[in-house]
Coordinates of C-alpha atoms in Angstrom, one line a residue:
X1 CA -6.6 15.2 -0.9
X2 CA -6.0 18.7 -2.2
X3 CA -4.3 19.5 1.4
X4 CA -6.9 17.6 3.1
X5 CA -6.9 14.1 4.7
X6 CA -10.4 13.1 4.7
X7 CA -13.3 11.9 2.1
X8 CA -14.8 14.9 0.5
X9 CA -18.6 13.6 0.7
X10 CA -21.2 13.0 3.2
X11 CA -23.0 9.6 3.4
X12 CA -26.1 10.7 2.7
X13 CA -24.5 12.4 -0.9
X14 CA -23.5 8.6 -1.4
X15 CA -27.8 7.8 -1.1
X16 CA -28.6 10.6 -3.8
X17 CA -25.8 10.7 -6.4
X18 CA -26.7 9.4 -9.6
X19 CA -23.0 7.7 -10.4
X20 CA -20.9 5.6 -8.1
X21 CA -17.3 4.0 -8.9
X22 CA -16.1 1.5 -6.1
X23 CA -12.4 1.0 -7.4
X24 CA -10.5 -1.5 -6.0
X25 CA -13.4 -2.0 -3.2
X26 CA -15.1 -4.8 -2.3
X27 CA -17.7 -2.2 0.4
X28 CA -20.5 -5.1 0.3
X29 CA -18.0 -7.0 2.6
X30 CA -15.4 -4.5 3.9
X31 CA -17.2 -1.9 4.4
X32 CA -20.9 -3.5 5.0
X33 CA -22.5 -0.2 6.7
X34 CA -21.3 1.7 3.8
X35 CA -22.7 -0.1 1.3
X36 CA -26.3 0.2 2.6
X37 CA -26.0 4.1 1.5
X38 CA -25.0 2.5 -1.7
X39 CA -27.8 0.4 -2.0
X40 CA -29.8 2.9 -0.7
X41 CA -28.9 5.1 -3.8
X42 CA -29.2 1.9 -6.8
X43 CA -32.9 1.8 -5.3
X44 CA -33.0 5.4 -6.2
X45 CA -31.4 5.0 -9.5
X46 CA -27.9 5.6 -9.4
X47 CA -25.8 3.5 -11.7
X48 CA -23.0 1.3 -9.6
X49 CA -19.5 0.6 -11.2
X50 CA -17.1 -1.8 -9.5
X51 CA -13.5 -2.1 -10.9
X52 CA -12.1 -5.2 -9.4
X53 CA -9.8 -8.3 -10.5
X54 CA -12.4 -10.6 -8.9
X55 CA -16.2 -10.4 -9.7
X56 CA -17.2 -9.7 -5.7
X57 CA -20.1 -9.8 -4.0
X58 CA -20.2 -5.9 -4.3
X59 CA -19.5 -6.3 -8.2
X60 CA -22.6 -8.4 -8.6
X61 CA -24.7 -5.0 -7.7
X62 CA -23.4 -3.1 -10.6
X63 CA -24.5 -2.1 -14.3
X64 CA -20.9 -2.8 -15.2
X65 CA -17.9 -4.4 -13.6
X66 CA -14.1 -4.3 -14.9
X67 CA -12.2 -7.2 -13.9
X68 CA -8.9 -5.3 -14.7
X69 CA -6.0 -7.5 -13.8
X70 CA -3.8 -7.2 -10.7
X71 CA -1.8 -4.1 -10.7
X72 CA -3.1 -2.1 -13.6
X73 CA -5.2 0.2 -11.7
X74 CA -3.0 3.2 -13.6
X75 CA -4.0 1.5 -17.0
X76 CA -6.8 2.0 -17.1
X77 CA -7.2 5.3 -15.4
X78 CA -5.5 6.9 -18.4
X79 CA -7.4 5.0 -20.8
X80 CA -10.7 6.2 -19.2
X81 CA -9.3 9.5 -19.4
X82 CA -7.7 9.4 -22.8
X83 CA -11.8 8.5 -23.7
X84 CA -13.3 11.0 -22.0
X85 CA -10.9 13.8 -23.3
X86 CA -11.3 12.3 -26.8
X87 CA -15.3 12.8 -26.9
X88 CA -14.8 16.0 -25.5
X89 CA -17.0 15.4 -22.4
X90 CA -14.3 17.1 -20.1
X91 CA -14.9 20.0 -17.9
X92 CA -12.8 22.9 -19.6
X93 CA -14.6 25.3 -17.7
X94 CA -13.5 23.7 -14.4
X95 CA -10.4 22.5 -15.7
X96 CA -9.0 26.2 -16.8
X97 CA -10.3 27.6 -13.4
X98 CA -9.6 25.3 -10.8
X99 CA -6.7 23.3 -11.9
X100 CA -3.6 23.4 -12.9
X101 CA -0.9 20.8 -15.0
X102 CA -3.8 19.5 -17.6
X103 CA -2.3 19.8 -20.8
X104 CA 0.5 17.8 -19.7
X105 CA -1.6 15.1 -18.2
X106 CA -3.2 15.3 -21.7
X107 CA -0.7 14.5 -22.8
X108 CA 1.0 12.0 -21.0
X109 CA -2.7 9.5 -21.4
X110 CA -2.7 10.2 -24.9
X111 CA -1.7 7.0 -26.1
X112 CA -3.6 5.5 -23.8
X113 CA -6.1 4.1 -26.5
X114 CA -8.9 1.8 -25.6
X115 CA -6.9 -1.1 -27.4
X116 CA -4.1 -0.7 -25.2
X117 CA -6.0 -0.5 -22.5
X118 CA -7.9 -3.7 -23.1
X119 CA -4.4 -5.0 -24.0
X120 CA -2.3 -4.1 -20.7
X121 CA -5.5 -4.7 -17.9
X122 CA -7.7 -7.1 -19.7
X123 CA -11.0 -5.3 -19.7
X124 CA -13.1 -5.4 -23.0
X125 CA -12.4 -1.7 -25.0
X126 CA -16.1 -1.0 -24.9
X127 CA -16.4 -1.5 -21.2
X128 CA -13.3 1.0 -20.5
X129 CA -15.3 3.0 -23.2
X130 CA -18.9 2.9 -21.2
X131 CA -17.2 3.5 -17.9
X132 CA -15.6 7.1 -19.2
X133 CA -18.7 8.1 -20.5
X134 CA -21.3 7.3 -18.1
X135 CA -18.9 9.2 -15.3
X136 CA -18.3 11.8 -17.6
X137 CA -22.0 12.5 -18.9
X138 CA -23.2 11.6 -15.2
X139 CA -24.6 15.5 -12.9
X140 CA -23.2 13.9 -10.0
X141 CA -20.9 11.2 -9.3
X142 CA -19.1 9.7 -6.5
X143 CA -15.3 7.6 -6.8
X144 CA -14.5 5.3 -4.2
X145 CA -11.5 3.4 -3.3
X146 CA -10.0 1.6 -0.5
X147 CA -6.9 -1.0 0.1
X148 CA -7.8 -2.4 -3.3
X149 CA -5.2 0.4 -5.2
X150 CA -3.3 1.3 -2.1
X151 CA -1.9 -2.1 -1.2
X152 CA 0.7 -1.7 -3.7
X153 CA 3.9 -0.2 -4.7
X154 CA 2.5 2.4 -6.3
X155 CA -0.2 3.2 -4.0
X156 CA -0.1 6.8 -3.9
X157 CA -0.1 6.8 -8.2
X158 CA -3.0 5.1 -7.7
X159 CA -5.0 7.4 -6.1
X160 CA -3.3 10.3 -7.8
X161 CA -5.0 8.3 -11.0
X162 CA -8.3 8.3 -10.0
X163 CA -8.2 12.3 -8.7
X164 CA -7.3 13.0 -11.8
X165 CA -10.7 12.0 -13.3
X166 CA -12.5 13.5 -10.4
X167 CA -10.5 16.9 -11.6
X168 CA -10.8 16.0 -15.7
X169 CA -14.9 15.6 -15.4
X170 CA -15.2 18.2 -12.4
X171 CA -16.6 15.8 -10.0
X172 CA -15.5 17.1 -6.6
X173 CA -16.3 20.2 -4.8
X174 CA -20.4 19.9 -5.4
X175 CA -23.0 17.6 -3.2
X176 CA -22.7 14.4 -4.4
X177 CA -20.3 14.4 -6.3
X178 CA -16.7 13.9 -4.5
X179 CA -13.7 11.1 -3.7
X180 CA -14.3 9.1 -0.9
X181 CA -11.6 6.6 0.5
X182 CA -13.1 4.2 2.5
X183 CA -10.9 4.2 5.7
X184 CA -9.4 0.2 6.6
X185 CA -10.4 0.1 9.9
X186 CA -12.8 1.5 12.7
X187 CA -11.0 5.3 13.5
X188 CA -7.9 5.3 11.0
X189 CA -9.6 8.4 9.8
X190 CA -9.6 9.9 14.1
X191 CA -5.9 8.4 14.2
X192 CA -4.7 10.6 10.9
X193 CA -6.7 13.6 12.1
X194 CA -5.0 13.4 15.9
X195 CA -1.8 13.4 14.4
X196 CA -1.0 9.6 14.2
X197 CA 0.7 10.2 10.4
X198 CA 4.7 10.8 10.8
X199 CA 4.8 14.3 8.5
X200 CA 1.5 16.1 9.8
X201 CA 1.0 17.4 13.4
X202 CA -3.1 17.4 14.3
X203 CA -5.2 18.7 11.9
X204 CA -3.2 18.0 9.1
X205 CA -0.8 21.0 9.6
X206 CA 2.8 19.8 8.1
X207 CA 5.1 19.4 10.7
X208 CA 8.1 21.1 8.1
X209 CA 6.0 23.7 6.5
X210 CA 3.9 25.3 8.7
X211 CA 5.6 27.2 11.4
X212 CA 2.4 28.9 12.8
X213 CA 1.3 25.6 13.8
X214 CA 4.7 24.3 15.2
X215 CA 4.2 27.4 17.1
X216 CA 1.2 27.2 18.6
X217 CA 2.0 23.4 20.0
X218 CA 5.4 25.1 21.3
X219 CA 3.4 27.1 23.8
X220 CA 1.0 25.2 24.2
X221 CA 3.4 21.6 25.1
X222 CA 6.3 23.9 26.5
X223 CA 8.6 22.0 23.8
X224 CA 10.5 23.1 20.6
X225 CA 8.8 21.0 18.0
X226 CA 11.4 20.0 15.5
X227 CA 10.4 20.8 11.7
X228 CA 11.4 17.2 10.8
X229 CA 9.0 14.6 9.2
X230 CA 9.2 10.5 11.2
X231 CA 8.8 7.7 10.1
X232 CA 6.1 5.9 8.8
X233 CA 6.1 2.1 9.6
X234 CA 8.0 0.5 7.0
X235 CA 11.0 3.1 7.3
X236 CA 10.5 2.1 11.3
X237 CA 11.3 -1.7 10.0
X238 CA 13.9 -0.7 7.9
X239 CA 15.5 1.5 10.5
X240 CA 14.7 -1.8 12.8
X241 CA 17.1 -3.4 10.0
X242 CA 19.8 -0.7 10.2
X243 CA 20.6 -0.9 13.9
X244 CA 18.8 2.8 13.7
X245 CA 15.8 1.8 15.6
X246 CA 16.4 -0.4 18.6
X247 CA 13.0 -0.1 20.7
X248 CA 9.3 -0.1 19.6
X249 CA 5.6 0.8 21.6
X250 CA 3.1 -0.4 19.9
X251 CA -0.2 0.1 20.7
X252 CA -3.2 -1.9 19.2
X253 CA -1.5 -3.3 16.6
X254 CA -0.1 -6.7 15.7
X255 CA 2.6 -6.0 13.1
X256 CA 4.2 -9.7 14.3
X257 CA 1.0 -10.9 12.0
X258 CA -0.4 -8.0 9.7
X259 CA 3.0 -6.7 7.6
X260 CA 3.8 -8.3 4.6
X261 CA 6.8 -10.8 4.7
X262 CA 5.9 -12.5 8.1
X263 CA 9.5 -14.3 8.7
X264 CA 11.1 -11.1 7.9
X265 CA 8.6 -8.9 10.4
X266 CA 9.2 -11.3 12.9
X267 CA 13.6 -11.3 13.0
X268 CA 12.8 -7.7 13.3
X269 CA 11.2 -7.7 16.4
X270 CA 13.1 -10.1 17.6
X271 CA 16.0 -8.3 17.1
X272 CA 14.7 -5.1 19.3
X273 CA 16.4 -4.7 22.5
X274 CA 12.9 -3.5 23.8
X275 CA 9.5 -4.0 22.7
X276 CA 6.1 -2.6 24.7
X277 CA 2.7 -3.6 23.5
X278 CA -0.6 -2.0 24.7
X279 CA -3.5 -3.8 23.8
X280 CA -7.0 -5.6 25.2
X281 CA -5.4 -8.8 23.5
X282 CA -2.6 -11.1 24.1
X283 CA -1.7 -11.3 20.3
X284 CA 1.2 -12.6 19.1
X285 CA 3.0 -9.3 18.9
X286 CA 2.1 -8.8 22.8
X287 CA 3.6 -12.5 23.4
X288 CA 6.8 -11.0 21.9
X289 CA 6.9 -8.3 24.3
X290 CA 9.2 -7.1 27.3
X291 CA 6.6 -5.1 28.4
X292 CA 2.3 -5.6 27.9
X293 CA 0.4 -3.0 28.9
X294 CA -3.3 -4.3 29.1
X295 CA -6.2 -1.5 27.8
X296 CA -9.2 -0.9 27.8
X297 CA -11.7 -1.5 24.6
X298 CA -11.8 1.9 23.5
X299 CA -15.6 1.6 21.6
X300 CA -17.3 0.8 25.7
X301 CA -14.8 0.9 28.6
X302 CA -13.8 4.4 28.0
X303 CA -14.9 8.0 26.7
X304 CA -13.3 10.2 23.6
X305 CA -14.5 10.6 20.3
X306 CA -14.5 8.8 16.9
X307 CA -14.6 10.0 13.3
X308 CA -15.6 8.1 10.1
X309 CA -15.1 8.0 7.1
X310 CA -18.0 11.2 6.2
X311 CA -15.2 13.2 8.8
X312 CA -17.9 13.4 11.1
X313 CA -16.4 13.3 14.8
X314 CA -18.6 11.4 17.0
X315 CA -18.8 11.0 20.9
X316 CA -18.2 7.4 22.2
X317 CA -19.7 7.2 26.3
X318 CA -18.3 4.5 28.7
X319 CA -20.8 1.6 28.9
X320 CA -19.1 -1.1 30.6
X321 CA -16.4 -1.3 33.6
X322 CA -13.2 -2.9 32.2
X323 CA -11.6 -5.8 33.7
X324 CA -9.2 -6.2 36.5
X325 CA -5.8 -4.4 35.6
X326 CA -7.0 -2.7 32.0
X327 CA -6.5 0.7 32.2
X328 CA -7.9 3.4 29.7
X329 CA -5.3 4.1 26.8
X330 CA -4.6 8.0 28.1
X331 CA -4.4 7.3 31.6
X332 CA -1.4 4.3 30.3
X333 CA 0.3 7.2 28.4
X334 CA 0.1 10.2 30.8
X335 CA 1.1 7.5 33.3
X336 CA 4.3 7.0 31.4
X337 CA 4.6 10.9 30.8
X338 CA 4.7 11.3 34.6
X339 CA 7.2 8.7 34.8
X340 CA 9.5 10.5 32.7
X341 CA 9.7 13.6 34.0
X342 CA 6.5 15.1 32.6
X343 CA 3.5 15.9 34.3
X344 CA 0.3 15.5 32.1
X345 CA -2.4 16.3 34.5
X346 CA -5.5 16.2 32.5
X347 CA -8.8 16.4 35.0
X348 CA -11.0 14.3 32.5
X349 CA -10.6 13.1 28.6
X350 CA -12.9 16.2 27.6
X351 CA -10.0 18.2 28.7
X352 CA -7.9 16.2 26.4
X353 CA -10.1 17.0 23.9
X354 CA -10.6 20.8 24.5
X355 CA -6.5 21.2 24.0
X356 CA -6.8 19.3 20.8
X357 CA -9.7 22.1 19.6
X358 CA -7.7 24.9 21.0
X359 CA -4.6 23.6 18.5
X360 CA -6.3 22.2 15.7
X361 CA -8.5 24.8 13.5
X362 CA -10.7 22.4 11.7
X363 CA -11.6 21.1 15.5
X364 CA -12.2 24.0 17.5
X365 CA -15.8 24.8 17.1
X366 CA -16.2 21.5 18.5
X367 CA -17.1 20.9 21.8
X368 CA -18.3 18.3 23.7
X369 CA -21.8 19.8 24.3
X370 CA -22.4 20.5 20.3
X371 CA -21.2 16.9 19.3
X372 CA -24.0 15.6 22.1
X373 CA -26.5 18.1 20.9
X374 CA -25.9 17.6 17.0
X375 CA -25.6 13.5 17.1
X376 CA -21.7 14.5 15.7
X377 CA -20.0 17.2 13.2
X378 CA -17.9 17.1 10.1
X379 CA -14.5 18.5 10.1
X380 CA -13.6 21.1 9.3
X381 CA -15.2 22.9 12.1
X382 CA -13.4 26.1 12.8
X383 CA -16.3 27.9 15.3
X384 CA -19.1 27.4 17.7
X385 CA -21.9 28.5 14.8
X386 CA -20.5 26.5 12.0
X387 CA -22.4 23.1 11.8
X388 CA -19.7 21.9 9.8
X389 CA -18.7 21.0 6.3
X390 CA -21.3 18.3 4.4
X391 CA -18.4 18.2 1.4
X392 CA -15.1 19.4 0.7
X393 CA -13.1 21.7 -1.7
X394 CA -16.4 24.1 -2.7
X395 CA -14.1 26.8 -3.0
X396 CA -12.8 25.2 -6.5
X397 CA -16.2 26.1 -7.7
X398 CA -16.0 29.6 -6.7
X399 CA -15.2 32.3 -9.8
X400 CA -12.0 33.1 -8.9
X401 CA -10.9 30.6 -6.6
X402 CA -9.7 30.8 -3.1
X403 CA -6.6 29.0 -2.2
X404 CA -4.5 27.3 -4.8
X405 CA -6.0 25.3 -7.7
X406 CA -5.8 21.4 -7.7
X407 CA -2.8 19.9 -9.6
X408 CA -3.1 17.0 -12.1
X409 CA -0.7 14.4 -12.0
X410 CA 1.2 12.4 -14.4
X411 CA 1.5 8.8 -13.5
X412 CA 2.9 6.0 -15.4
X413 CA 1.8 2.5 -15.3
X414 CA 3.9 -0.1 -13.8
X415 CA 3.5 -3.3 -13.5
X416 CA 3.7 -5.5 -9.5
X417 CA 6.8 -6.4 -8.4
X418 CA 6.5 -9.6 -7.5
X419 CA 6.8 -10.9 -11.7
X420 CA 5.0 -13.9 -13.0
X421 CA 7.3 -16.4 -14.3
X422 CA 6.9 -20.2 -15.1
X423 CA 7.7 -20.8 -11.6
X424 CA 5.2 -18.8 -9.8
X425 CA 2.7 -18.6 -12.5
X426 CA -0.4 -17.5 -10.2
X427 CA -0.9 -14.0 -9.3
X428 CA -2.4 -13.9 -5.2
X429 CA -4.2 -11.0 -4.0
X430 CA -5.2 -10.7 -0.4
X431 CA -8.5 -9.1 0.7
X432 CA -10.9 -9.5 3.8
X433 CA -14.2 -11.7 4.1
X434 CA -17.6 -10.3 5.6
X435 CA -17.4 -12.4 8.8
X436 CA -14.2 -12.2 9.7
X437 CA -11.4 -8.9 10.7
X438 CA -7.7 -8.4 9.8
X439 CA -5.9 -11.4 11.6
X440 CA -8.7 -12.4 13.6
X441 CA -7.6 -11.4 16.7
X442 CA -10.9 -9.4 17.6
X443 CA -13.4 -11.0 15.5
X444 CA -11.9 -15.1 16.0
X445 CA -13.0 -14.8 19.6
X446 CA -16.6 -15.5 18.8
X447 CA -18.3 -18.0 16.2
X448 CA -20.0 -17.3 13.0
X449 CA -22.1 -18.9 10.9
X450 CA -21.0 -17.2 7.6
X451 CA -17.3 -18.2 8.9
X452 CA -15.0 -20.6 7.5
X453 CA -11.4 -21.6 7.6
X454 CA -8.8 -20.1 5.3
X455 CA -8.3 -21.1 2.0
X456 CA -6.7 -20.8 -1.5
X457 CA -9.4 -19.9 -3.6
X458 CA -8.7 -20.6 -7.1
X459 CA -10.9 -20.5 -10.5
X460 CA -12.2 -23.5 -11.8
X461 CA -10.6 -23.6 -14.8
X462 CA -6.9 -23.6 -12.3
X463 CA -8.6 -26.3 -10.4
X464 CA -8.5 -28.4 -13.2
X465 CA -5.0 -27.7 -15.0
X466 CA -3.6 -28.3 -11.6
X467 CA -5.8 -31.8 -10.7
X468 CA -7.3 -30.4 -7.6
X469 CA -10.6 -30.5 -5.9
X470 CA -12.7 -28.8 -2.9
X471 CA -11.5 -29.5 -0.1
X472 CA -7.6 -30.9 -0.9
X473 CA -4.9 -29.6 0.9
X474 CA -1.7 -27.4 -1.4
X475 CA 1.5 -26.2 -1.0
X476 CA 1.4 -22.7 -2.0
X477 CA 4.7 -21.2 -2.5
X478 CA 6.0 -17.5 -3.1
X479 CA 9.4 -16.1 -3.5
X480 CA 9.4 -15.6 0.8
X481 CA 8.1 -18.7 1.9
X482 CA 5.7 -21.8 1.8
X483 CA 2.2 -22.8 3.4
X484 CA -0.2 -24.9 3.1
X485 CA -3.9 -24.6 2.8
X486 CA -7.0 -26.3 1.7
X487 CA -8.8 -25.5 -2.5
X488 CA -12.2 -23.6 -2.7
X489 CA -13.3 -23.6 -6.3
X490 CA -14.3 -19.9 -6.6
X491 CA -16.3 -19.3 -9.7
X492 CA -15.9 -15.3 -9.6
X493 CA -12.4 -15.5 -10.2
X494 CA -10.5 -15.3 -13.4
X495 CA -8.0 -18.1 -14.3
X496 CA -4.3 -17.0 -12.9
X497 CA -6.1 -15.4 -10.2
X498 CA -6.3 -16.6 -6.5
X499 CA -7.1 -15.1 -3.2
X500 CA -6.5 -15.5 0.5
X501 CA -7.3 -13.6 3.9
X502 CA -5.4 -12.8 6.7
X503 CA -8.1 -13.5 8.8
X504 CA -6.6 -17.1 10.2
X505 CA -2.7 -16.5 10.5
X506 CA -2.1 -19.3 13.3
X507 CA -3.6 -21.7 11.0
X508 CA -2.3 -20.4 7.6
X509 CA 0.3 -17.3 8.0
X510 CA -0.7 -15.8 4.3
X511 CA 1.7 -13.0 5.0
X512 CA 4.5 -15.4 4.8
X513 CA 3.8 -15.6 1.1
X514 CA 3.0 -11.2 0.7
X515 CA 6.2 -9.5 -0.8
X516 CA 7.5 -5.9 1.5
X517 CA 7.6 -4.4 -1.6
X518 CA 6.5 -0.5 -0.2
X519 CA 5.1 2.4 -1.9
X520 CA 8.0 5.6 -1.2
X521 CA 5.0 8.0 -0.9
X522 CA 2.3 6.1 1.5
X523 CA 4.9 3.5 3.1
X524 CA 2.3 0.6 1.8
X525 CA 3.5 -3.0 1.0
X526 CA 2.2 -4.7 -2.0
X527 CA -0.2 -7.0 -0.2
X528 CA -2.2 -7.2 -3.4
X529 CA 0.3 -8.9 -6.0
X530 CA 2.2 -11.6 -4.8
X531 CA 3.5 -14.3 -7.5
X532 CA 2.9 -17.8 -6.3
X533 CA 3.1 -21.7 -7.4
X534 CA 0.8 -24.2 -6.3
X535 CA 1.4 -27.4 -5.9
X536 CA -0.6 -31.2 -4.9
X537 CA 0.7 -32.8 -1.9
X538 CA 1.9 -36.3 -2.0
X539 CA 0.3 -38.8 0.1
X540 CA -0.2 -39.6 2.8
X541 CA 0.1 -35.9 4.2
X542 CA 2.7 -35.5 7.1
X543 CA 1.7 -35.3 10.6
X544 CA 2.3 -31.3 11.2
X545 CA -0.5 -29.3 11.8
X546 CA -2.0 -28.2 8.5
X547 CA -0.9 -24.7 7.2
X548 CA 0.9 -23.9 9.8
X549 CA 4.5 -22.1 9.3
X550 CA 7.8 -22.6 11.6
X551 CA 8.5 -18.7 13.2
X552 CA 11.0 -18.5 15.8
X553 CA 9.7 -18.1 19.8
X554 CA 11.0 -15.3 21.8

């Protein structure tokens, strides 16, 4: 965001804002620590938006919710902003200081009207209309977004969307009021700032670009480091499908389950003429494998750091001894290193860690002993004295600027993929439940008693007009494949609206149904907007296990 890969505002702005947008974000379940700081700021008076197709648990917190139909994110960005411009509640100020590109995004959300905003993503004109104004009018307010708008084939629009009303209303660059996307998983924000992103070396310094940085790695890794962005990993699976790219590590993560078009994923891998797998699970990408390199849990059987979603890097100690034949993710790769010609003698992961500061400026004021003694620190970092930074981008407010203004950006509206037609009239989104964790390999190994099994949940009113009840097994069927799975009436969604996890793929492999539809910026499939059919079973039912779907066996 603005050059920087990281939320711009600290949890505790979350608790003490007076606005708060959760776009596409259902935090009361996804992100359950994260929404106490929400709550914590409703009890304080802040107002709570939620922009959603379903009415979610987290929706049924807010003054107002927007139950904008799948894929329309875009939509109704430019209408709010079309509003906001049109009562004149935009920051000029701001705008002609900090920005640059505004009279052309004027102009490209100008017919965005509130009509044909309520006409292309379903939500009521005056509720479009009281969202503008109450971000617009609000002293401090906070946007949030997570997989909700990036799960699609316009991901990166998406967000551009949104930062465009954070730049139209000047709501970024002052305590509490910022951009915050919520990060997917436990340390995808750690994993993008070490580097783990194909274009930027750690730190965020652009691998093409920046040739100070590429410099400093040189000397300090003895290696030329090519000024050439990778791949991310859906070009990896479509060099997979060239012939290009013929052997994968892959290192806790189970693609053979989590990427969108399952059967396709899977001839993928198959087709490898080597696949490694380093995990603490045997999931079903490990059972794939030529190699599986066992690890240890990274949160208690070994020492580094972590960073959230606030940017603020935390220590993580070694609690427990791991079992018999884990090993501790560096010690695997350094292992491998030596095996290859390279020694990577590192006396101790702090060591590890000190390189990383001594390479990467928003890092290097911190050191072990300050993130013990300060309970953690925001990046960026750059010294010994600096405590860190509470928020991002304050230099935007500064008369004139330093460093380059923040662009606008035009984006246009564009409808899923996947199409509704009289064949697959039902549009299925995906999301996550409270209980439960990606494709359950990590949270399935203990019970729950807020867990249940997968399901199609489906409106009432679609419950009827198909002749289905609680409990009855469907066919559900997408353009990719066919499962089956058993109805839950779910009164918070709209008619033509359904949802499913991912949390239960041996039982119900959803991603069989998800189209690979990616996003050229981000690299994201369109788990969100899948068009499917669903259909009654005839009886009696056969005798194969229930929503299970044939994938070949290495």
């Amino acid at each position: 965001m603005f050059g920087a890969g990281g939320g711009t505002s600290s949890y505790r702005e979350v608790e003490e804002t007076d606005m708060i947008i959760l776009w596409g974000s259902n935090a009361r379940e996804t992100h359950p620590i994260f929404f106490h700081h929400v709550l914590k700021a409703i009890h304080n008076g802040a107002r709570l938006f939620v922009v959603d197709p379903r009415r979610t648990v987290s929706a049924q917190w807010a003054d107002g919710w927007l139950g904008l139909d799948v894929g329309t994110d875009i939509a109704l960005a430019n209408s709010v902003a079309r509003e906001i411009i049109h009562a004149g509640l935009h920051n000029r100020e701001f705008i002609e200081r900090a920005t640059t590109g505004f009279a052309e995004y004027a102009a490209s959300v100008e017919d965005w009207t509130l009509e044909r905003g309520e006409a292309e993503t379903g939500v009521p004109a005056a509720m479009i209309r009281e969202l503008a104004l109450t971000y617009a009018r609000a002293d401090r307010a906070i946007l949030c977004w997570t997989l909700g708008i990036t799960e699609h084939h316009n991901a990166a629009d998406n967000v551009f969307a949104l930062i465009n009303l954070s730049l139209l209303c000047g709501h970024v660059g002052r305590y509490g009021s910022g951009l915050n996307p919520l990060r997917g998983q436990n340390n995808v924000q750690g994993g993008g700032d070490m580097g783990a992103i194909p274009n930027k070396l750690p730190g965020f310094q652009d691998i093409e670009r920046d040739a100070e940085a590429r410099e400093r790695f040189r000397q300090a890794w003895g290696v030329e480091i090519e000024p050439k962005y990778g791949w991310h990993l859906t070009q990896m699976f479509a060099a997979m499908e060239r012939g290009d790219l013929t052997a994968a590590y892959v290192i806790g993560e189970n693609p053979a389950q989590s990427e969108a078009d399952a059967k396709h994923t899977h001839e993928l891998l198959e087709g490898l003429d080597c696949l490694v797998v380093q995990d603490i699970f045997m999931t079903r990408t490990a059972q794939m494998a030529d190699v599986v390199l066992p690890a240890t849990a990274s949160w208690c059987e070994a020492e580094g750091t972590v960073t959230n979603s606030e940017r603020r890097v935390q220590r993580v100690r070694k609690a427990l001894e791991p079992p018999e034949g884990a090993r501790d993710d560096i010690e695997i790769i350094c292992d491998i290193a030596r095996r290859m010609g390279h020694d990577w003698n590192y006396a101790s992961v702090e060591e590890v860690w000190d390189e990383l500061r001594s390479l990467s400026p928003i890092h290097a004021g911190m050191s072990y002993a300050r993130l013990d003694e300060l309970g953690g620190i925001p990046w960026p970092c750059t010294s010994e004295d600096d405590p860190g930074a509470q928020f991002l981008h304050a230099r935007l407010w500064e008369n004139p600027i330093s460093g380059p203004p923040a662009p606008f950006f035009v984006v246009e509206h564009e409808l899923p993929v996947d199409r509704l037609t009289d064949e697959f009239p039902i549009r299925l989104t995906t999301g996550r439940r409270l209980d439960s964790y990606n494709t359950g390999v990590q949270s399935g190994g203990y019970t729950s008693p807020l867990r249940r099994s997968e399901s199609l949940d489906l409106s009432p009113e679609d419950c009827e007009q198909l002749g289905v009840e609680e409990g009855e097994r469907v066919q559900i069927s997408s353009r990719r494949g066919t499962v089956v799975a058993p109805v839950r009436v779910d009164p918070t969604l709209r008619p033509g609206l359904a949802f499913m996890t991912l949390h239960f793929p041996d039982d119900v492999q959803t991603n069989v149904l998800t189209i690979d539809a990616t996003d050229p910026k981000s690299g994201t499939a369109e788990f969100k907007a899948s068009a499917i059919r669903v259909e009654k079973l005839p009886l009696p039912q056969t005798d194969a296990a229930p929503g299970r779907v044939a994938l070949p066996a290495r």
